[in-house]
Short mmCIF file of C-alpha atoms and ligand atoms in Angstrom, two decimals:
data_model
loop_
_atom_site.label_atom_id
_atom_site.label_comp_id
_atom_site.label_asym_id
_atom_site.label_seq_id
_atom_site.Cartn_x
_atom_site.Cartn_y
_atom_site.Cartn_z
CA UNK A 255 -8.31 45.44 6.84
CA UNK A 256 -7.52 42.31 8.90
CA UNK A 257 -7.65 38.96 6.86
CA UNK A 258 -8.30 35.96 8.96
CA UNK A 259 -6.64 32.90 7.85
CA UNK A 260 -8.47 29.90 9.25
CA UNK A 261 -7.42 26.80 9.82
CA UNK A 262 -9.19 24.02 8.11
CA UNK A 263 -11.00 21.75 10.32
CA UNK A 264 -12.64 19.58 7.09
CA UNK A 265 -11.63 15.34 7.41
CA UNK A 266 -8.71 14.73 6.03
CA UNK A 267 -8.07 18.52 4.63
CA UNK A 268 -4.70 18.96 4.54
CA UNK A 269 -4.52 22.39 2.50
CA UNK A 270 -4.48 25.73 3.94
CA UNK A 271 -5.63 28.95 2.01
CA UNK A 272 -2.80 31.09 1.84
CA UNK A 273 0.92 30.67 2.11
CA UNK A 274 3.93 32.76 3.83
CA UNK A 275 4.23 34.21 0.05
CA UNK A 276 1.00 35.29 -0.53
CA UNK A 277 0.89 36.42 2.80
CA UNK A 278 3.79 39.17 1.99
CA UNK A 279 1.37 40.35 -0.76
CA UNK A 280 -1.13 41.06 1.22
CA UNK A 281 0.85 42.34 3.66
CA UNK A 282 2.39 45.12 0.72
CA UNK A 283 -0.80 45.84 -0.10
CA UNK A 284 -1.62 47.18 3.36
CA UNK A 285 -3.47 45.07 5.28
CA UNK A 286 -2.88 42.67 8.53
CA UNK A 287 -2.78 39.13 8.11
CA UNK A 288 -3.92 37.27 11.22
CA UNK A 289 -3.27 33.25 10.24
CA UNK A 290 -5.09 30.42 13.12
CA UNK A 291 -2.03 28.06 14.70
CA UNK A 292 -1.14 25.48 12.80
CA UNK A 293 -3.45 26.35 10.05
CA UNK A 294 -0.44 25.25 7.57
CA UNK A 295 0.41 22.86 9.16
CA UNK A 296 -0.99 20.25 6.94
CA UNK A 297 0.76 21.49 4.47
CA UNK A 298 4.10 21.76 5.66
CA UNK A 299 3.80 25.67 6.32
CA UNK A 300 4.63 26.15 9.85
CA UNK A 301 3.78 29.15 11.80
CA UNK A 302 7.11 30.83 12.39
CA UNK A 303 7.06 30.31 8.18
CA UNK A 304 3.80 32.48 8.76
CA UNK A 305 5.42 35.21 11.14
CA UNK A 306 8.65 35.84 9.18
CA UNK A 307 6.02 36.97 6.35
CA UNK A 308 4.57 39.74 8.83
CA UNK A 309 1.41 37.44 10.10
CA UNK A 310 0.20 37.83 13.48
CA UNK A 311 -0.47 34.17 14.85
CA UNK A 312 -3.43 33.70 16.68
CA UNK A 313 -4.03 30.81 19.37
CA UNK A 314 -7.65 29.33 18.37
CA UNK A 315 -10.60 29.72 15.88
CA UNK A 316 -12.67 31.88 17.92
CA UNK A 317 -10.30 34.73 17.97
CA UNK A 318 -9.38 34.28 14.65
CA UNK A 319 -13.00 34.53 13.25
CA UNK A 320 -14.44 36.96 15.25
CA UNK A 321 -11.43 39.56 15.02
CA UNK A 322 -11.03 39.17 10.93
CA UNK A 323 -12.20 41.64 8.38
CA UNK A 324 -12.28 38.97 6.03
CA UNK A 325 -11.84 35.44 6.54
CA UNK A 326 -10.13 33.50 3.78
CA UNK A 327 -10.49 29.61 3.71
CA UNK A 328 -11.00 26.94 1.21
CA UNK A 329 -14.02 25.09 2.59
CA UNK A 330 -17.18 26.24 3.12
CA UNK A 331 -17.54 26.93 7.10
CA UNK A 332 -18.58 23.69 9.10
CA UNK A 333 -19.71 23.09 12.66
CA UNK A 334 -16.84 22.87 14.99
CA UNK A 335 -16.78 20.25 17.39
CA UNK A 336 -14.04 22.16 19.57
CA UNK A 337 -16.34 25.38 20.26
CA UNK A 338 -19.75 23.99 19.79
CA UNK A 339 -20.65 26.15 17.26
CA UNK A 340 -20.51 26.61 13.62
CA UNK A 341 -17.86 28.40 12.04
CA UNK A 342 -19.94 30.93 10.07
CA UNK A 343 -21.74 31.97 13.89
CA UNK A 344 -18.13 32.84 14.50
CA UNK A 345 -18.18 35.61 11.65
CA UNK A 346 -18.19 39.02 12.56
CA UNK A 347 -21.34 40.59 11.63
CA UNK A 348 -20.79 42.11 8.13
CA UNK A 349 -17.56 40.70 7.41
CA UNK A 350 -16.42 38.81 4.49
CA UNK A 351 -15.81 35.48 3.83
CA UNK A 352 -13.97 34.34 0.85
CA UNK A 353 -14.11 30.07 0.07
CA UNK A 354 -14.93 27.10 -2.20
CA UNK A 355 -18.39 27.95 -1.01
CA UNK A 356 -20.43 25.60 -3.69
CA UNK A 357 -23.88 27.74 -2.21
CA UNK A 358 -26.09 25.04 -4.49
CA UNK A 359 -25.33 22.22 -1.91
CA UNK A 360 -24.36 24.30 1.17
CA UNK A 361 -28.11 26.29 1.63
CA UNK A 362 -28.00 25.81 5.57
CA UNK A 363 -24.87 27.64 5.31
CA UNK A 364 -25.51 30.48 2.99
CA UNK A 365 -28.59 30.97 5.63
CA UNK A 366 -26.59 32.03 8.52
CA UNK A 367 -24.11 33.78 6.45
CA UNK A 368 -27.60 36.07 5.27
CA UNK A 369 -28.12 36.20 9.36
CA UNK A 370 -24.99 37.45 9.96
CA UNK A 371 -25.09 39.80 7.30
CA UNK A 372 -21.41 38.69 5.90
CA UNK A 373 -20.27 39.32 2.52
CA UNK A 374 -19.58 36.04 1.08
CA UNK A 375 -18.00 35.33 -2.40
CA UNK A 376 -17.29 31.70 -3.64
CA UNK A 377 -14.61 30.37 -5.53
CA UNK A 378 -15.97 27.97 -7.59
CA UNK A 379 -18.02 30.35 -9.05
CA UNK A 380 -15.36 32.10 -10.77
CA UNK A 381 -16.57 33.05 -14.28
CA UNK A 382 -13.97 31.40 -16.93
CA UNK A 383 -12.62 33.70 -18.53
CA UNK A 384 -9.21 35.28 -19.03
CA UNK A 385 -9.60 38.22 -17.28
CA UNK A 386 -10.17 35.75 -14.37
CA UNK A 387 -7.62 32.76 -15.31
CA UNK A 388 -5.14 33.39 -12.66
CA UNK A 389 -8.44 33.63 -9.53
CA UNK A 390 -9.45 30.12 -11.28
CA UNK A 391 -9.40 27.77 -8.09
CA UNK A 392 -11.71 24.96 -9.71
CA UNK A 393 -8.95 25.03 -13.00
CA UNK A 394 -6.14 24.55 -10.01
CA UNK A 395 -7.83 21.82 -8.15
CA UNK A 396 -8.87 20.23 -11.10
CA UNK A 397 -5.39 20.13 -12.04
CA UNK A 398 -4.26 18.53 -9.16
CA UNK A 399 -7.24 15.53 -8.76
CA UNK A 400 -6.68 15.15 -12.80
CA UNK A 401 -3.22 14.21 -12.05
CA UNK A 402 -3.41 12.24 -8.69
CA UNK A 403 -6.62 10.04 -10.27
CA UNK A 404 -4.05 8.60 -12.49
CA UNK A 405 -1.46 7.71 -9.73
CA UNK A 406 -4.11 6.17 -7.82
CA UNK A 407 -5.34 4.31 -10.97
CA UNK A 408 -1.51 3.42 -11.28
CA UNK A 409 -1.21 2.23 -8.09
CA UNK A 410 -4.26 -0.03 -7.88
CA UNK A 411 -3.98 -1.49 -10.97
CA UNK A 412 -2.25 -5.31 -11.56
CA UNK A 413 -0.23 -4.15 -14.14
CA UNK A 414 2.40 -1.69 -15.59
CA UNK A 415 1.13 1.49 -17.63
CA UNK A 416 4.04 1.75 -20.49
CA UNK A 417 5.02 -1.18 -22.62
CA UNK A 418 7.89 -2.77 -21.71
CA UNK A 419 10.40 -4.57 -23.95
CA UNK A 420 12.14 -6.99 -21.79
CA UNK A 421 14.42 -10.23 -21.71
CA UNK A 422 11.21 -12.04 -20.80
CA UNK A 423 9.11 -10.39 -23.67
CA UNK A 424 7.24 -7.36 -25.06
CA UNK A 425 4.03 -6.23 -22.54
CA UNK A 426 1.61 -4.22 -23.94
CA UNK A 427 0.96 -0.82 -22.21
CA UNK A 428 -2.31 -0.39 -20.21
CA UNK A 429 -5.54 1.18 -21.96
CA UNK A 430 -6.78 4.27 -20.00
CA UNK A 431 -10.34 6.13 -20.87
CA UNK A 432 -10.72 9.42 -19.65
CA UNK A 433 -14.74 10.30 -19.78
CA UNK A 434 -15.05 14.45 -19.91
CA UNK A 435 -12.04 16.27 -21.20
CA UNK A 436 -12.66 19.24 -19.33
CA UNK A 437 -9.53 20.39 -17.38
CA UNK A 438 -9.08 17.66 -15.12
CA UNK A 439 -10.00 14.93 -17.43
CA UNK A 440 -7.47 16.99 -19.86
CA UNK A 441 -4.37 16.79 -16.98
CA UNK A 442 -5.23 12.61 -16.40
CA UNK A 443 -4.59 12.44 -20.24
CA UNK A 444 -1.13 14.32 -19.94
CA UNK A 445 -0.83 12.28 -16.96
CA UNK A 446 -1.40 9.17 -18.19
CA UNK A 447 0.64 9.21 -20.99
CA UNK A 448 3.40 10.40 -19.87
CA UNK A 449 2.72 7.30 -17.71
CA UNK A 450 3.16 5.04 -21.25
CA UNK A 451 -0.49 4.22 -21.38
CA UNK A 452 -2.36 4.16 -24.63
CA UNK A 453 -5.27 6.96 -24.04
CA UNK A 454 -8.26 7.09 -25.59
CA UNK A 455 -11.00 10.44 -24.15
CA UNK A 456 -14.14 10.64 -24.46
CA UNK A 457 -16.66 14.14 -24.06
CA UNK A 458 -20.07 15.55 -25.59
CA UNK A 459 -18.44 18.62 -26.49
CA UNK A 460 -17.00 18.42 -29.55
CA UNK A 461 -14.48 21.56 -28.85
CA UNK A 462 -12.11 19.47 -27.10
CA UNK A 463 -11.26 16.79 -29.50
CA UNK A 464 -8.25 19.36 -31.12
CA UNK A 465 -7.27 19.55 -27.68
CA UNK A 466 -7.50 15.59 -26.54
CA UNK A 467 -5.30 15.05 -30.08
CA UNK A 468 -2.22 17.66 -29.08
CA UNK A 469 -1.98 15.39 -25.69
CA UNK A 470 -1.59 12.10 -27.94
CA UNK A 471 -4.79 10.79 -27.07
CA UNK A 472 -7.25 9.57 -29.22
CA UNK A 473 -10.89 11.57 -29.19
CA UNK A 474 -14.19 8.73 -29.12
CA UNK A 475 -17.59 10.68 -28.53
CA UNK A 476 -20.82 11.85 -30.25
CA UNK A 477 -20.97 13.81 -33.05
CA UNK A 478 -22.85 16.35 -31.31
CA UNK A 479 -22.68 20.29 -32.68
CA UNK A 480 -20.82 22.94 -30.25
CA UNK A 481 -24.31 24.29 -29.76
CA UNK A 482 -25.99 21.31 -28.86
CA UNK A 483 -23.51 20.25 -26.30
CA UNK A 484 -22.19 23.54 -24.85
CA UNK A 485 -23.27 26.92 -23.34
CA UNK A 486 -21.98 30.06 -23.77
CA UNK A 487 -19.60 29.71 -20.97
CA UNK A 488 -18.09 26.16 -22.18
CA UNK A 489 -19.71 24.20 -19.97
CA UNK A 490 -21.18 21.30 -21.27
CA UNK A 491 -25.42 21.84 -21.89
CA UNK A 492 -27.37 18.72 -19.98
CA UNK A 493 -28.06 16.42 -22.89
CA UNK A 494 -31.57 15.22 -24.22
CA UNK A 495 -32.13 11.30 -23.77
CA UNK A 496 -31.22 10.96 -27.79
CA UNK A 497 -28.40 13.09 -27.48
CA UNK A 498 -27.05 10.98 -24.52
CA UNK A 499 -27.85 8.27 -25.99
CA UNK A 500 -26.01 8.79 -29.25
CA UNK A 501 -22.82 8.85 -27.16
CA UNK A 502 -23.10 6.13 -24.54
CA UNK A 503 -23.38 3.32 -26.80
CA UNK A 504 -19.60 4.51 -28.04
CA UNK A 505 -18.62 4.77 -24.60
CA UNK A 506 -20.07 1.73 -23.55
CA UNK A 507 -18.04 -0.11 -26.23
CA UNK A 508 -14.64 1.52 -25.56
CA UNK A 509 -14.98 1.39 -21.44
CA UNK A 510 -15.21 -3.12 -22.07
CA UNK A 511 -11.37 -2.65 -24.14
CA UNK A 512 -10.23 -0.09 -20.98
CA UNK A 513 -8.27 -1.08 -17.72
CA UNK A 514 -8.60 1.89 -16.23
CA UNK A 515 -11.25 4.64 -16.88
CA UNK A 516 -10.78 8.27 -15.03
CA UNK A 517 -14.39 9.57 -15.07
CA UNK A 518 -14.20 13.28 -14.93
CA UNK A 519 -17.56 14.59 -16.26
CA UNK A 520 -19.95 17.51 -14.76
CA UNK A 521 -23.16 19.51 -15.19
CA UNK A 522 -22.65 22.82 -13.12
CA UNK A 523 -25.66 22.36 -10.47
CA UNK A 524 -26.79 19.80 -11.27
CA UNK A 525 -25.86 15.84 -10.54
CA UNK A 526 -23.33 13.95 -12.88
CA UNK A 527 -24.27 12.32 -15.33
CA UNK A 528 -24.96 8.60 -14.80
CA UNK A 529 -22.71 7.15 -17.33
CA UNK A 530 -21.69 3.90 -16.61
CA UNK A 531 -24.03 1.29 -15.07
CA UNK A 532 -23.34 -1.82 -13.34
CA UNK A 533 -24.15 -4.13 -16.58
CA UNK A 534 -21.39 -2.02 -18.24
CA UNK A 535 -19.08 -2.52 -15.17
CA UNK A 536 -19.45 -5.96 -15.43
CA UNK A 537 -18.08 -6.25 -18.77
CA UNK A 538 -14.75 -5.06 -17.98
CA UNK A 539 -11.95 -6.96 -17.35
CA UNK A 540 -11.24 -8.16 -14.06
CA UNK A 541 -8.74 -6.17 -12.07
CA UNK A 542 -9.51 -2.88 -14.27
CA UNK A 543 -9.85 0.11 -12.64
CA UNK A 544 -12.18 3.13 -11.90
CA UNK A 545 -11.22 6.74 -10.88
CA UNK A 546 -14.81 8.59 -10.69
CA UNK A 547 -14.06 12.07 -9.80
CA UNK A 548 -17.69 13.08 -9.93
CA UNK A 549 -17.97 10.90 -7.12
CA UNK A 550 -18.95 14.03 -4.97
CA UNK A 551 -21.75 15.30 -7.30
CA UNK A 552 -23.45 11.89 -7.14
CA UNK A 553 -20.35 9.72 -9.64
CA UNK A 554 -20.21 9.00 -13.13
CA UNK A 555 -20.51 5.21 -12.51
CA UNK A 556 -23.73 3.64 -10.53
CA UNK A 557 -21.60 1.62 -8.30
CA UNK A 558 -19.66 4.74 -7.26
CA UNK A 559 -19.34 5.52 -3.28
CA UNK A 560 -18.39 8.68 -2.51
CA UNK A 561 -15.20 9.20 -0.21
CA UNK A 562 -14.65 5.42 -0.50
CA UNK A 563 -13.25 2.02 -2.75
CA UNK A 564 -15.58 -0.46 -3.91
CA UNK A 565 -14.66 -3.82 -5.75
CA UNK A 566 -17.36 -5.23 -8.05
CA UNK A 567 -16.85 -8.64 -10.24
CA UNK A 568 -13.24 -8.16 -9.85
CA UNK A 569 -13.31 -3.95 -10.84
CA UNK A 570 -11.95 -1.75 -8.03
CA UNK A 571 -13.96 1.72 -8.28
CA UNK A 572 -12.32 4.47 -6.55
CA UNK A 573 -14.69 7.64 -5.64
CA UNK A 574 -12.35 9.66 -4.27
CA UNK A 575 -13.59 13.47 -2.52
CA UNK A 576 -10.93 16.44 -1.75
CA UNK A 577 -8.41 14.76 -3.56
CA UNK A 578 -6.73 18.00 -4.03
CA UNK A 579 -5.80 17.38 -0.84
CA UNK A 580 -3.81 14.79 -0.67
CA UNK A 581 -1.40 16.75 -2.41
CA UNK A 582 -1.37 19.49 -0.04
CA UNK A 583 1.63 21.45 -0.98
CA UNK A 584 1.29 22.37 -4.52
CA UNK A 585 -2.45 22.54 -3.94
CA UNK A 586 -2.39 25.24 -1.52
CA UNK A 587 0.57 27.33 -3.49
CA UNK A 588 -1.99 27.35 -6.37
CA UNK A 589 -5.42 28.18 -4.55
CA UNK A 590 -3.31 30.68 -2.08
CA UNK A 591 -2.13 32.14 -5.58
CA UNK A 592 -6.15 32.27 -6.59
CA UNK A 593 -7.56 33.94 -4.06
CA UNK A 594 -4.85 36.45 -3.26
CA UNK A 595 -5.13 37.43 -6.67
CA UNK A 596 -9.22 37.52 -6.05
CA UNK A 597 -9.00 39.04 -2.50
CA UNK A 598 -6.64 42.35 -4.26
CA UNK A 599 -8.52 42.31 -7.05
CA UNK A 600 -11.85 43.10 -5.15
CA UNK A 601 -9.97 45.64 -2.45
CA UNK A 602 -9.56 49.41 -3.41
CA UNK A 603 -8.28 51.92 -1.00
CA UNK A 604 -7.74 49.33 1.78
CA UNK A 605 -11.24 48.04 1.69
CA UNK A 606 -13.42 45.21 -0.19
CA UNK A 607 -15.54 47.47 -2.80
CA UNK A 608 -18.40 45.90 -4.31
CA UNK A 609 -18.40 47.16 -8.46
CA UNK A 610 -21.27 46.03 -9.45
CA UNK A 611 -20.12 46.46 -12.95
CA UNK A 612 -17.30 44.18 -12.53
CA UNK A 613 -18.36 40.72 -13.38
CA UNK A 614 -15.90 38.94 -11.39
CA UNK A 615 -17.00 40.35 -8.57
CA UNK A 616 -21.06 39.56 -9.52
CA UNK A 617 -20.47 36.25 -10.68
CA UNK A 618 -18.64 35.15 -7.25
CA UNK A 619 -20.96 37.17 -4.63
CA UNK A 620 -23.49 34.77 -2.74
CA UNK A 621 -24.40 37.19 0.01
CA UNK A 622 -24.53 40.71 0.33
CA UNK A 623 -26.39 43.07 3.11
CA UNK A 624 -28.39 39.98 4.56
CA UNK A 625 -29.83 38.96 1.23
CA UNK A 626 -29.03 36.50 -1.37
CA UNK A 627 -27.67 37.80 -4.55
CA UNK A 628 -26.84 35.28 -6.63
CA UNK A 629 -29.92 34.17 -8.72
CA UNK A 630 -29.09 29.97 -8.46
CA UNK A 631 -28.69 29.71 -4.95
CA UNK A 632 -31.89 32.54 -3.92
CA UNK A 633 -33.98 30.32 -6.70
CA UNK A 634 -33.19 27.27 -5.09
CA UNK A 635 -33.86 28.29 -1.29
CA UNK A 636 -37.30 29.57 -2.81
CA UNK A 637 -38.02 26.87 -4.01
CA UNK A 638 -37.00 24.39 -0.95
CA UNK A 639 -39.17 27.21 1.33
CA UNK A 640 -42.46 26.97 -1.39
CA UNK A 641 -41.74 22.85 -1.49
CA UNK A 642 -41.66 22.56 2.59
CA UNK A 643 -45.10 24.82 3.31
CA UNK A 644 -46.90 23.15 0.27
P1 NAD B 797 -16.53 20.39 -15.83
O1 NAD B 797 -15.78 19.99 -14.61
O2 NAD B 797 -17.80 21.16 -15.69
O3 NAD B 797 -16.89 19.06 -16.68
C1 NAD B 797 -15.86 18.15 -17.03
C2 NAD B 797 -16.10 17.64 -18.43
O4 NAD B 797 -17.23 16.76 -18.43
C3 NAD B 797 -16.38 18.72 -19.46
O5 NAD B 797 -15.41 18.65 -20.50
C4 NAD B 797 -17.78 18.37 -19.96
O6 NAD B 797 -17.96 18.64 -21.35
C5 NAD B 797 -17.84 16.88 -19.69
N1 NAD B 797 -19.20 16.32 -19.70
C6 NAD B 797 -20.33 16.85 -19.15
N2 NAD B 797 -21.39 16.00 -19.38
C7 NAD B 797 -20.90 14.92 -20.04
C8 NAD B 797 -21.49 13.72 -20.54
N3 NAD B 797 -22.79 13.47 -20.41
N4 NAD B 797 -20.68 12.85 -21.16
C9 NAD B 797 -19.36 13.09 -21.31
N5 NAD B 797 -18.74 14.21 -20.88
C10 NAD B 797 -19.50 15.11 -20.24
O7 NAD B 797 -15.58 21.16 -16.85
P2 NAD B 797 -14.35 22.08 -16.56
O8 NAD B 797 -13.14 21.27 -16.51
O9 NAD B 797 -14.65 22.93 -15.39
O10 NAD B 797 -14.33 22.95 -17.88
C11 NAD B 797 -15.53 23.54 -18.42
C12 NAD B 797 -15.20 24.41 -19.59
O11 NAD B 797 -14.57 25.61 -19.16
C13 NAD B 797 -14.25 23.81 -20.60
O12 NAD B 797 -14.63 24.26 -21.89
C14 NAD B 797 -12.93 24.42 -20.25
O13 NAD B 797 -12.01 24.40 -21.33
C15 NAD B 797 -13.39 25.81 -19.92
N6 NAD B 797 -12.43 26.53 -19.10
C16 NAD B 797 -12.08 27.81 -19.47
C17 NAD B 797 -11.20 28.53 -18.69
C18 NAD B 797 -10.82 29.91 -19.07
O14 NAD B 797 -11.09 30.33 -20.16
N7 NAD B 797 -10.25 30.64 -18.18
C19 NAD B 797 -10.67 27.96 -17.54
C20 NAD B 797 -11.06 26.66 -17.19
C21 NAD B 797 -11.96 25.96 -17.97
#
């Protein structure tokens, strides 16, 4: 096969989907690894870095597209400016495309993928489990915003995070909240107290309060059962208005004593949950800080703007989107180490098989053979195709 790396053409992408070293594994496993100009460029992987792995470079995006097998990227395919057409029209008809596809809130896309009859397979929908840990790209990214949410909290804030005991006296360390102790929320705990900050998390599951503990945080939230707050994957369950409301009262409290809350938490397909609002805001201390990382699924806080900073009654909220990005080196060595993994684990005999009994490779597959095939996205094009002819 020929794998196509493309270049990202995203704003302010900076990753690329596969390094030199992951190149050389794909390379020993037999294929041909054709990588776009410059496609690593962004992060610091230049092309002769490509070549001296056994890559093929290749000048522009329409010969890289057209001519791959499978195309391997991290964002979903866009419209590009430069050819005047989108990238998934580039696609060769019946080839594959492997990507952070997110098919719930990308439908146009997944349309013209079903056009073009490609084989498409999304990251993000990676089933957690450990037979699947080491293809986890959300866990990596995660990872990476978890950590960088604090450092941008850190930055903006008007004061330190440890406690300092100086000629000029003792200052207390900063107060950080982390809402939804999931695995990003889990990394701006380590983060933050390795930082010095006194770290307090808060989540409707129940299951991670053990974990919250071993990071030297301490665990604020409901006392909801596993079962009421979690399905069988982990995830948490969307709560009732009692549940939620059980919890938010709590939060509410402990977000007025924060200066910086890192707001982390997430509903698969559906939008976060609202969990601060302005009145709540308002009672924080002036120059405190928010990190909503949900910002791209709607935000955790009402004031939240998505991909920008916004200072109300003296509280800077940050809604940050790709911020796995704007550490572009480590975040590409750990998504290029995901979906190699995920691209050899689906080839046999020098060619993508689908197993049908394999539930990696069901849980990932969008498209297949010009249909839809996973159940979410096919339900939810219905149902935007019933709602537009009623
Ligand atoms: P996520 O990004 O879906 O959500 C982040 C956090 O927000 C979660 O902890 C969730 O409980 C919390 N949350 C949701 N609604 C909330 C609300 N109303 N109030 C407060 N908090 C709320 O989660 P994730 O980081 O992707 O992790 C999901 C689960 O998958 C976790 O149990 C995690 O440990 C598990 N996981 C397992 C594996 C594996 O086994 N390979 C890998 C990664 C994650």
């Amino acid at each position: 096969m020929r794998i196509g790396i493309a270049k990202e053409i995203g704003p302010n992408e900076r990753r690329v989907a596969v390094t030199p070293d992951s190149v050389r594994q794909i390379k020993a496993a037999g294929h041909d690894v054709a990588v776009e100009a410059g496609a690593g460029r962004g992060a610091f992987l230049e092309d002769a870095a490509y070549q001296e792995a056994g890559a093929t470079i290749v000048p522009g995006p329409a010969d890289l597209w057209s001519a791959s097998d499978a195309v391997l990227k991290i964002q979903p395919p866009l419209p590009s400016a430069a050819l005047g057409k989108h990238e998934a029209d580039l696609l060769r008809e019946g080839a594959t495309l492997i990507c952070m596809l997110r098919p719930l809130s990308n439908l146009d896309v997944v349309k013209i993928l079903v056009r073009r009859r490609v084989t498409s397979f999304s990251m993000d929908m990676m089933p957690r489990s450990t037979r699947a840990q080491r293809m986890d790209a959300l866990s990596s990214m995660s990872t990476v915003a978890g950590y960088k949410a604090v450092l941008l909290a850190a930055d903006t804030l008007p004061r330190f995070f440890p406690m300092f005991v100086t000629a000029a006296g003792t200052i207390a360390p900063s107060r950080v909240l982390v809402v939804g102790a999931g695995v990003a929320g889990l990394q701006a705990i380590a983060t933050a107290r390795r930082l010095g900050a006194v770290v307090e998390a808060y989540d409707v599951r129940p299951a991670v309060k053990e974990e919250v503990e071993s990071l030297g945080a301490t665990f604020v939230g409901p006392q909801l059962s596993a079962a009421e707050a979690q399905d069988e994957q982990g995830y948490a369950r969307p709560l009732t208005a009692e549940q939620q409301k059980k919890g938010t009262e709590m939060l509410h409290e402990r977000t007025a004593y924060a200066d910086v809350v890192i707001t982390t938490a997430r509903v698969p397909g559906l939008p976060a949950p609202k969990l601060l609002p302005t009145n709540v805001v308002e009672r924080m201390k002036p120059g405190s800080v928010i990190v909503d990382l949900a910002a791209d699924m709607g935000g955790n806080c009402e004031l939240t703007q998505a991909g920008s900073t916004v200072v109300h009654h003296d509280v800077t909220i940050h809604g940050p989107v790709r911020l796995a990005s704007t550490i572009p080196v480590h975040a590409t060595q750990m998504y290029s180490r995901n979906i190699t993994a995920f691209l050899l684990h689906l080839t046999k005999d020098g060619s993508i098989q689908f197993d049908s009994s394999d539930e990696i490779t069901t849980a990932t597959c969008v498209t297949r053979e010009g249909a839809i095939v996973h159940p979410g996205t096919k339900a939810r094009i219905e149902g935007a195709a019933t709602a537009a002819a009623g």
